[in-house]
Short mmCIF file of N, CA and C in Angstrom, two decimals:
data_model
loop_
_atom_site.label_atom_id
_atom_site.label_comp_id
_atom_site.label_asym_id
_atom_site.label_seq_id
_atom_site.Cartn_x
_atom_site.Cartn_y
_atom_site.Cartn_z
N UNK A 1 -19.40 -33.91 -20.02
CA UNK A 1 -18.81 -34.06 -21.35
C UNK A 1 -18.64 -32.70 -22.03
N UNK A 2 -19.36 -31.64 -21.82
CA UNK A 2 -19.33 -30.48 -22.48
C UNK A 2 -18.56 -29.63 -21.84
N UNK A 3 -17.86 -29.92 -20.57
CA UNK A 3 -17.01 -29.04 -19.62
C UNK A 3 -15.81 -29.74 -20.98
N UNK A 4 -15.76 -30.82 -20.52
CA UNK A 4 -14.16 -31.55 -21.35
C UNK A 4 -14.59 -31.15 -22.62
N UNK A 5 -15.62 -31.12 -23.73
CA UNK A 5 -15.24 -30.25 -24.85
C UNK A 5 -14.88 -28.91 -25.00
N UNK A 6 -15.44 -27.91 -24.16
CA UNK A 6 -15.25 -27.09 -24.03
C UNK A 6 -13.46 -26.86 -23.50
N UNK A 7 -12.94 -27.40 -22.64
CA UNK A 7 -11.02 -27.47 -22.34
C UNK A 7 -10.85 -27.71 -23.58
N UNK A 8 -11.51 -29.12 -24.14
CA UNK A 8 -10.10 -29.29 -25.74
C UNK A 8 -10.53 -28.17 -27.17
N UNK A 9 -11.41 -27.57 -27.07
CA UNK A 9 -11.86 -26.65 -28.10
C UNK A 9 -10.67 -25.46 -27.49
N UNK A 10 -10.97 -24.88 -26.35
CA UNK A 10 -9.82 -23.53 -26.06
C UNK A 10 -8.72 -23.76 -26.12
N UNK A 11 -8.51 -25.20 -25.78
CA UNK A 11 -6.94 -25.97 -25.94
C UNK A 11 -6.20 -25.54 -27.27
N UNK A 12 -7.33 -26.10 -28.11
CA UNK A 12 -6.63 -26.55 -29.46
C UNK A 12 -7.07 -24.57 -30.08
N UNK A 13 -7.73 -23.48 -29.81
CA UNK A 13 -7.49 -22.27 -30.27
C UNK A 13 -6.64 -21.73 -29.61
N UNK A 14 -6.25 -22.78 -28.46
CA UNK A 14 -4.49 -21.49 -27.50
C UNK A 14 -3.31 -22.04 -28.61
N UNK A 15 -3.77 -23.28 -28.97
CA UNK A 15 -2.21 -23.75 -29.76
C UNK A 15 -2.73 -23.38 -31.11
N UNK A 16 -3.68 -22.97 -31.91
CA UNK A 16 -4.13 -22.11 -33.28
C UNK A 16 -3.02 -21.20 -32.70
N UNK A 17 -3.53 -20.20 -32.13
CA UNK A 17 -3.26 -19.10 -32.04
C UNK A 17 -1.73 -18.83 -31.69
N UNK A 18 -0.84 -20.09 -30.97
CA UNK A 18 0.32 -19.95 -30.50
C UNK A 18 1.30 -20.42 -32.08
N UNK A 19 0.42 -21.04 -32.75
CA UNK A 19 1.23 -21.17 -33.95
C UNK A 19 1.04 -20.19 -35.09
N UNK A 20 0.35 -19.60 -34.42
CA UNK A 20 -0.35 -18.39 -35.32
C UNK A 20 0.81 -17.07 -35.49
N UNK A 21 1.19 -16.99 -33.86
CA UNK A 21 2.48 -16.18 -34.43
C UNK A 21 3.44 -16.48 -34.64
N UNK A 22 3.88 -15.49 -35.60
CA UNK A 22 5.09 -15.36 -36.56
C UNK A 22 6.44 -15.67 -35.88
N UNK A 23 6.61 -15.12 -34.38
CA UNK A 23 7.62 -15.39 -33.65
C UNK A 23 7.97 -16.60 -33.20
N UNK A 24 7.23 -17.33 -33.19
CA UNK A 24 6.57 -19.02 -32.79
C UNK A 24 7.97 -19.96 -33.85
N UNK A 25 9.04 -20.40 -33.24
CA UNK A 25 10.09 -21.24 -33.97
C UNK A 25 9.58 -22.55 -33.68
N UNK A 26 9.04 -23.32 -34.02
CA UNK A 26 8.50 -24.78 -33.59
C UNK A 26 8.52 -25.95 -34.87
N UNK A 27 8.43 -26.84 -34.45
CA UNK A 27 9.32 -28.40 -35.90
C UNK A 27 6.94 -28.69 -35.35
N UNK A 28 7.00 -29.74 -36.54
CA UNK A 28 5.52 -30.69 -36.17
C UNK A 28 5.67 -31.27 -34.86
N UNK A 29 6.69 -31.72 -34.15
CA UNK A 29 6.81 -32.73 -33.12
C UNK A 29 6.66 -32.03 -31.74
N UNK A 30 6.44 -30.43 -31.62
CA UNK A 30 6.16 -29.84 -30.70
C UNK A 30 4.95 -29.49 -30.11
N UNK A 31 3.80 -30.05 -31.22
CA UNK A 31 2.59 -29.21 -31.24
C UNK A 31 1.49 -29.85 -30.54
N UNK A 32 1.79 -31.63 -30.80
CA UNK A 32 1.14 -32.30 -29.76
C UNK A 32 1.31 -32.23 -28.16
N UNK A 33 2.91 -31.76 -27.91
CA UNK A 33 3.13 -31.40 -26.50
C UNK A 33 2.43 -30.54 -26.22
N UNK A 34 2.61 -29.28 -26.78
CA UNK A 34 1.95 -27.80 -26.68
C UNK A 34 0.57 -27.99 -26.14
N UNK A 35 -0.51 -29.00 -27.34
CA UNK A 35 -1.50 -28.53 -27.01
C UNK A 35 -2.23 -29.52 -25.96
N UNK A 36 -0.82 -30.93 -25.33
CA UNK A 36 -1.58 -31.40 -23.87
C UNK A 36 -1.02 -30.36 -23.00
N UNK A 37 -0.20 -29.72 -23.08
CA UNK A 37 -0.10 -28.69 -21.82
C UNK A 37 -1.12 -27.95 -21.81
N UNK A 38 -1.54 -27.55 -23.15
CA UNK A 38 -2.38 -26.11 -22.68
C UNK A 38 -3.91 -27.02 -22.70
N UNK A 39 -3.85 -28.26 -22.39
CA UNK A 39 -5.24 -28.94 -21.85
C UNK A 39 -5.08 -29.03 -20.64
N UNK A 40 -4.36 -29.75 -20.25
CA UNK A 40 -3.80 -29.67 -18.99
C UNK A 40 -4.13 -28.25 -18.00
N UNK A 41 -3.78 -27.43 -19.01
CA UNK A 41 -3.70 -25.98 -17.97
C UNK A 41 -5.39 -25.62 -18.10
N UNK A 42 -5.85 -25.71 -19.40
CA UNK A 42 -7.49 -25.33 -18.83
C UNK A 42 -7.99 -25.77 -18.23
N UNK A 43 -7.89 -27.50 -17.98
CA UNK A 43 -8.71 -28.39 -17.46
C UNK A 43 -8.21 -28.01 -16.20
N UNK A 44 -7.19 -28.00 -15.24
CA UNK A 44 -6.78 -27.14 -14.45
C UNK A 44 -7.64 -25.89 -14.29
N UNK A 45 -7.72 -25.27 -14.65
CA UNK A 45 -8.05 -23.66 -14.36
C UNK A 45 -9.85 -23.71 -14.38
N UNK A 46 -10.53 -24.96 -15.07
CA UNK A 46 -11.98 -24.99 -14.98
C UNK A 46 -12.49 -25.61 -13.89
N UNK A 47 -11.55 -27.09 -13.30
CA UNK A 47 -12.01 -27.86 -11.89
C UNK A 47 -12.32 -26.84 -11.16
N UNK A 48 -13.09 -27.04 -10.48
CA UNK A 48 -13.33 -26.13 -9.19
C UNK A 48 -12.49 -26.37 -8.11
N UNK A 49 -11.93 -24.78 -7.58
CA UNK A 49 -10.72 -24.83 -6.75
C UNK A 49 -11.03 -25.57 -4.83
N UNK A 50 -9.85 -25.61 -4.64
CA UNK A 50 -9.64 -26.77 -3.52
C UNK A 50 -9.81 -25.72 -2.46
N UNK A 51 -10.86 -25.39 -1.59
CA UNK A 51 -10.99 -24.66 -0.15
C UNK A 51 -9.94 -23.69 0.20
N UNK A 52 -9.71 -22.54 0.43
CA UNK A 52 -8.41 -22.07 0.64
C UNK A 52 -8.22 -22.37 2.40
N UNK A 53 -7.28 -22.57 3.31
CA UNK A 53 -7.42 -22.49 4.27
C UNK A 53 -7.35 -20.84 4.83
N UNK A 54 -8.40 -20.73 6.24
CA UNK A 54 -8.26 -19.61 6.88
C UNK A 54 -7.20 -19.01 6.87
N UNK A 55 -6.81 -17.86 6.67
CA UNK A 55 -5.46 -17.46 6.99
C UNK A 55 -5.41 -17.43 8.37
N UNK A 56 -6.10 -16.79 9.34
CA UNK A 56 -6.34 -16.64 10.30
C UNK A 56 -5.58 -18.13 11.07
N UNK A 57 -6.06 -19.58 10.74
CA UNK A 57 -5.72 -20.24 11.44
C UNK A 57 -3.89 -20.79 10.71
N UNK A 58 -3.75 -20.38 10.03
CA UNK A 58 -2.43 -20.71 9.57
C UNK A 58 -1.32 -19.90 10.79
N UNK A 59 -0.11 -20.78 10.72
CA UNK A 59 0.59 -20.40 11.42
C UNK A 59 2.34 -19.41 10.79
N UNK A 60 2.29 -18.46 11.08
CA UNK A 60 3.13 -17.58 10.86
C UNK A 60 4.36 -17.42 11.39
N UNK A 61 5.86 -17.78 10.86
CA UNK A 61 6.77 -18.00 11.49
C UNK A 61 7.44 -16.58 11.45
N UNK A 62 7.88 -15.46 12.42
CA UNK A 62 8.40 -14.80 12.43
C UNK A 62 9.75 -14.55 11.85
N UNK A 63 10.10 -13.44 11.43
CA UNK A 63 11.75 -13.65 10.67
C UNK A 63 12.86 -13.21 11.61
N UNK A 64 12.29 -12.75 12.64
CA UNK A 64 13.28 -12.08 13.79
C UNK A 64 12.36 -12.31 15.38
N UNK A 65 12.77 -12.43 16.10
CA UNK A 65 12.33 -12.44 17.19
C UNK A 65 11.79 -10.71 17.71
N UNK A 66 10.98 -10.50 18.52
CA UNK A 66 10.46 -9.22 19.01
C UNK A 66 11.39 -8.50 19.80
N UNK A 67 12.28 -8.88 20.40
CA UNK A 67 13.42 -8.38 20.65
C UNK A 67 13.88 -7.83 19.85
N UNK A 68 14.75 -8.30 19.05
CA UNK A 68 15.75 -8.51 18.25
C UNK A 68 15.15 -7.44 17.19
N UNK A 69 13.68 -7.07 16.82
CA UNK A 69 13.08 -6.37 15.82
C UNK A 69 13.02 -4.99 16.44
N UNK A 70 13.45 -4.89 17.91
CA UNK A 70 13.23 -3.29 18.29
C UNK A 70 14.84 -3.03 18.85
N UNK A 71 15.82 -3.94 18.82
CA UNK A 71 16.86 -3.78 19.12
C UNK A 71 17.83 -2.55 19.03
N UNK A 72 17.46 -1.77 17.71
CA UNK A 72 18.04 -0.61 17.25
C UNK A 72 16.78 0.76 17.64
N UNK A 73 17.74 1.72 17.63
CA UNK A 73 16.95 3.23 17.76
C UNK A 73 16.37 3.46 16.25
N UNK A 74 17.36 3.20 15.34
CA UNK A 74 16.96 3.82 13.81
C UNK A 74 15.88 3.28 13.22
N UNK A 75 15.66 2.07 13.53
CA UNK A 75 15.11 1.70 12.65
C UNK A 75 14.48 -0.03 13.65
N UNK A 76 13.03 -0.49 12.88
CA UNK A 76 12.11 -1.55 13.38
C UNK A 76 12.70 -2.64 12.38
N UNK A 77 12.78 -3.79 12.74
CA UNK A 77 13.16 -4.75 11.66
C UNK A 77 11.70 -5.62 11.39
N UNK A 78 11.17 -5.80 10.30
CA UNK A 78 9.70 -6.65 10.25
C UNK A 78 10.10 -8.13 10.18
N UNK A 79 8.99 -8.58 10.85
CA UNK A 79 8.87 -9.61 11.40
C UNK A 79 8.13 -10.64 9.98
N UNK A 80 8.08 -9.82 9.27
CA UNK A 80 7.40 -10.55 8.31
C UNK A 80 8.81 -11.24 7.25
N UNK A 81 9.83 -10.27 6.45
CA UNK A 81 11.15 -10.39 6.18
C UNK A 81 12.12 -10.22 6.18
N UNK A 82 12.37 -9.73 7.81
CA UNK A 82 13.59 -9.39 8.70
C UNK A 82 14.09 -8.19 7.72
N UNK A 83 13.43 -7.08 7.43
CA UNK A 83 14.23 -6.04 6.41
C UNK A 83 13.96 -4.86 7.85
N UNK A 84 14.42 -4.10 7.40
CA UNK A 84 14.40 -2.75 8.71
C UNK A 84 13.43 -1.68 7.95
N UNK A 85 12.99 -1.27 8.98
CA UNK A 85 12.12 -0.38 8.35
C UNK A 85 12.31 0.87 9.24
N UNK A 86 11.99 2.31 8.74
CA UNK A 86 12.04 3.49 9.80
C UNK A 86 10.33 3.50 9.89
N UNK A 87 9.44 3.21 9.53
CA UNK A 87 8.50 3.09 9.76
C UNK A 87 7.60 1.99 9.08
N UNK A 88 6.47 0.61 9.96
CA UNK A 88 6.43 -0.35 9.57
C UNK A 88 4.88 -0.05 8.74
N UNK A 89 4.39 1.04 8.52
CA UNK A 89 2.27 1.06 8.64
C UNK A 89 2.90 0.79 6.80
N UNK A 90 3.66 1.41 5.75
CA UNK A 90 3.41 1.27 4.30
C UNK A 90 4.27 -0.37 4.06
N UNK A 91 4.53 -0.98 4.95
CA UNK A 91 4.81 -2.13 4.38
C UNK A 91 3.80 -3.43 4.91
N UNK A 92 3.48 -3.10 6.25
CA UNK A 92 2.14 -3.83 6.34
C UNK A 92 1.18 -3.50 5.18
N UNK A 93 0.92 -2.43 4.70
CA UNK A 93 -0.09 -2.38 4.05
C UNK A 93 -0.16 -3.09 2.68
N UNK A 94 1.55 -3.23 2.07
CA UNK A 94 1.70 -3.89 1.00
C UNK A 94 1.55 -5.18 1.40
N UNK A 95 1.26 -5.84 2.58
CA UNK A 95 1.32 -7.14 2.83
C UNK A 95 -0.61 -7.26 3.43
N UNK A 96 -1.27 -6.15 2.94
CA UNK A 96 -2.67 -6.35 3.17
C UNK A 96 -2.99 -6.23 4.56
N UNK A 97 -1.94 -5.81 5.59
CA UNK A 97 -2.15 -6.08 7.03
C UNK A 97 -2.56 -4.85 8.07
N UNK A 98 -2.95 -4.44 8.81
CA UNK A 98 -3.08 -3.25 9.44
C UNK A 98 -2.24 -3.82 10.61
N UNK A 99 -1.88 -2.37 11.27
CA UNK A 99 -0.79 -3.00 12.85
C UNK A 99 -1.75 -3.81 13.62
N UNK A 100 -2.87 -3.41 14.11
CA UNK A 100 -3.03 -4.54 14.99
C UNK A 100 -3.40 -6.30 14.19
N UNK A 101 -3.84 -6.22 13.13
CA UNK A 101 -3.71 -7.79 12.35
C UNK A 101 -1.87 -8.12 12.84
N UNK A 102 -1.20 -7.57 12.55
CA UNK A 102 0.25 -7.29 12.66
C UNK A 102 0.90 -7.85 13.69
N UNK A 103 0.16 -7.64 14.76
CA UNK A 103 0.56 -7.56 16.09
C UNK A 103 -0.31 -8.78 16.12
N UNK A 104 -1.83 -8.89 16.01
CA UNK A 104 -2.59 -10.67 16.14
C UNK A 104 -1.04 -11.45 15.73
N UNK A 105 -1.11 -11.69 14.69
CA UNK A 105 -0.41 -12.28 13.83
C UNK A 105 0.47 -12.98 14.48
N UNK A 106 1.86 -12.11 15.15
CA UNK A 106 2.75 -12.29 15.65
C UNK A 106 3.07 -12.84 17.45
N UNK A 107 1.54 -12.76 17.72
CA UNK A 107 1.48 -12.30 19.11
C UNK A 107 2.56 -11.27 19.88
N UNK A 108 2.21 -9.77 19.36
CA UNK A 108 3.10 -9.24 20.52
C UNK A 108 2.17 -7.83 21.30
N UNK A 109 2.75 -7.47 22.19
CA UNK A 109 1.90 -6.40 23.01
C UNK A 109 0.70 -5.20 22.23
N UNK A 110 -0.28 -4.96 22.64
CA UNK A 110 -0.98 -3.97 21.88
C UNK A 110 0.16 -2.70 21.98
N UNK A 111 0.82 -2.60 22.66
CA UNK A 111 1.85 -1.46 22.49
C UNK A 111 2.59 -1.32 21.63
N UNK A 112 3.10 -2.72 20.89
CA UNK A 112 4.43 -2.71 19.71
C UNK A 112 4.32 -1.34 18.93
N UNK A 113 5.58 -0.54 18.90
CA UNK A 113 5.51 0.12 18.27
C UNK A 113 5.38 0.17 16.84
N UNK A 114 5.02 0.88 15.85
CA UNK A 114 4.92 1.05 14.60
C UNK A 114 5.99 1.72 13.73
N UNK A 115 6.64 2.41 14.47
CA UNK A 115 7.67 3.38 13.72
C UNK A 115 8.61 3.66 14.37
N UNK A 116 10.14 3.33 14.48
CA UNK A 116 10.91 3.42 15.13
C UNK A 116 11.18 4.77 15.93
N UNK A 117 11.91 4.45 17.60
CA UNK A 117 12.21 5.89 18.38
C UNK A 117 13.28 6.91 17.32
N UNK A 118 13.96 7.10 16.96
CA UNK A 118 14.61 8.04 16.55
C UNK A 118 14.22 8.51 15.45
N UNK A 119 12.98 7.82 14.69
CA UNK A 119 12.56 8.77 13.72
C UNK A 119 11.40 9.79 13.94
N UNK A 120 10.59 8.99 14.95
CA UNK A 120 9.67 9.59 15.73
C UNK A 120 10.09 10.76 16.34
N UNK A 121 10.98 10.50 16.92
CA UNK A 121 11.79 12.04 17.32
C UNK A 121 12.34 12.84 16.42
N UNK A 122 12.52 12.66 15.43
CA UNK A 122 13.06 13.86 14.35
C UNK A 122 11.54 14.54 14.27
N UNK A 123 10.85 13.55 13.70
CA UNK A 123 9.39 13.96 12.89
C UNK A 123 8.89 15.07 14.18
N UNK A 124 8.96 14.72 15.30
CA UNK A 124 8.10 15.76 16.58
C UNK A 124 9.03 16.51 16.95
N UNK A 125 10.36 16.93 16.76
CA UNK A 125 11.19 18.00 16.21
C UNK A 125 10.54 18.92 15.35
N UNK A 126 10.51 18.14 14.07
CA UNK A 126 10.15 19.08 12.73
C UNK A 126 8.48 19.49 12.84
N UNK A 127 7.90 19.11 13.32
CA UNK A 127 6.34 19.39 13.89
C UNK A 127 6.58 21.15 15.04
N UNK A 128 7.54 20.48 16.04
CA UNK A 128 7.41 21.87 16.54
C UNK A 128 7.86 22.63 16.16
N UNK A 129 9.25 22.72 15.19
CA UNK A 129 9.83 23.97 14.81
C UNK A 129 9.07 24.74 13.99
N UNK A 130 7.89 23.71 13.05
CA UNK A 130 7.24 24.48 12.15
C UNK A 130 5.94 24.78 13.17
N UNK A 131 5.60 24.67 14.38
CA UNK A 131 4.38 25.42 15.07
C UNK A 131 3.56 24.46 14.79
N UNK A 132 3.63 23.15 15.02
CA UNK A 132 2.22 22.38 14.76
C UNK A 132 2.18 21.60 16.46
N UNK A 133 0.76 22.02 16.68
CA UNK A 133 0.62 21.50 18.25
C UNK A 133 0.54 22.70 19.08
N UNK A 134 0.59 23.69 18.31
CA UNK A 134 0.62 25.38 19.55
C UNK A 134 -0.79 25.73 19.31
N UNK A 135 -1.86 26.35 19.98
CA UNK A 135 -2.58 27.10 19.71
C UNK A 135 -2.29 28.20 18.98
N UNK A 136 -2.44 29.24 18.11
CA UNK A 136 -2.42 30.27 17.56
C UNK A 136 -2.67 31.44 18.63
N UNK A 137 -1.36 32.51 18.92
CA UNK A 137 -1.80 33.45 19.59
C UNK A 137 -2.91 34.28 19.73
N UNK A 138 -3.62 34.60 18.59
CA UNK A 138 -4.92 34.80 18.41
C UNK A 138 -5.63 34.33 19.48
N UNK A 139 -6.20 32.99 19.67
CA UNK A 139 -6.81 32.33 20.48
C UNK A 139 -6.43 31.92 21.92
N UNK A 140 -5.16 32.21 22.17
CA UNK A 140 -5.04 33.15 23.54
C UNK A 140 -5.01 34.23 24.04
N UNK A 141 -5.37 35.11 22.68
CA UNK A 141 -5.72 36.59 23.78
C UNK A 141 -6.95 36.31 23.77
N UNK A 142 -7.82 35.76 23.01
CA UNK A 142 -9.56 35.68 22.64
C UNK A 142 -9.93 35.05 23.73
N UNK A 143 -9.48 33.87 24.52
CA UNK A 143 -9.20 33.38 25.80
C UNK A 143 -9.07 34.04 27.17
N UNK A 144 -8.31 35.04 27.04
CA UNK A 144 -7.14 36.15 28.15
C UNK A 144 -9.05 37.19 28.43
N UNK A 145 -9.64 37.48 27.44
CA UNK A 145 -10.82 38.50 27.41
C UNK A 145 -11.65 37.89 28.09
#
């Protein structure tokens, strides 16, 4: 009984307060609606919630086939909303996922790549032109002694 007083007490200060502002255009005949919705919505929001299922065992329908997602050089298409990506690790991450959850997920090879071939190859272009991956001559003459 004190859960249900407690919904119609916040009820009836969400609709105080919703008539409270000034911006609020409303006739008398709105206010009884108002304040079973906003019972409705506490009494809602106080039940205790319904089990979530595992994600794990939920089933995940791909948006492109694994083919079809490495089909191009430029670019990976995700399997999550068939969009293309030049590299997939910052959009898994907006989707909470790391590559291999990624790859569980979808069932595909521990190999799937992460970042498409032709960007990968620019990036290890621009790595060697700027000298990343060489030892420092220094440390082959220090070597040579």
């Amino acid at each position: 009984m004190s859960d249900e007083l407690n919904a119609v007490e916040l009820a009836t200060e969400l609709t105080i307060a919703w008539l409270g502002n000034p911006n609020t255009r409303t006739t008398p005949d709105d206010v009884p609606a108002f304040l079973q919705a906003m019972h409705e919505a506490v009494s809602r929001l106080a039940a205790p919630a319904e089990p979530v299922a595992e994600s794990s065992g939920q089933e995940h329908m791909p948006a492109v086939s694994a083919r079809k997602s490495l089909a191009s050089r430029e670019f990976i298409i995700s399997m999550i909303d068939g969009k293309p990506y030049k590299t997939l690790r910052r959009h898994l991450a907006t989707h909470g996922l790391t590559p291999d959850e990624y790859r569980q997920r979808y069932g595909l090879r521990p190999d799937y790549p992460m970042v498409a071939p032709a960007y990968s190859e620019s990036r290890s272009a621009m790595a060697k032109t700027i000298g990343l991956g060489r030892k420092s001559s220094r440390a082959d003459e220090a070597g040579d002694e």
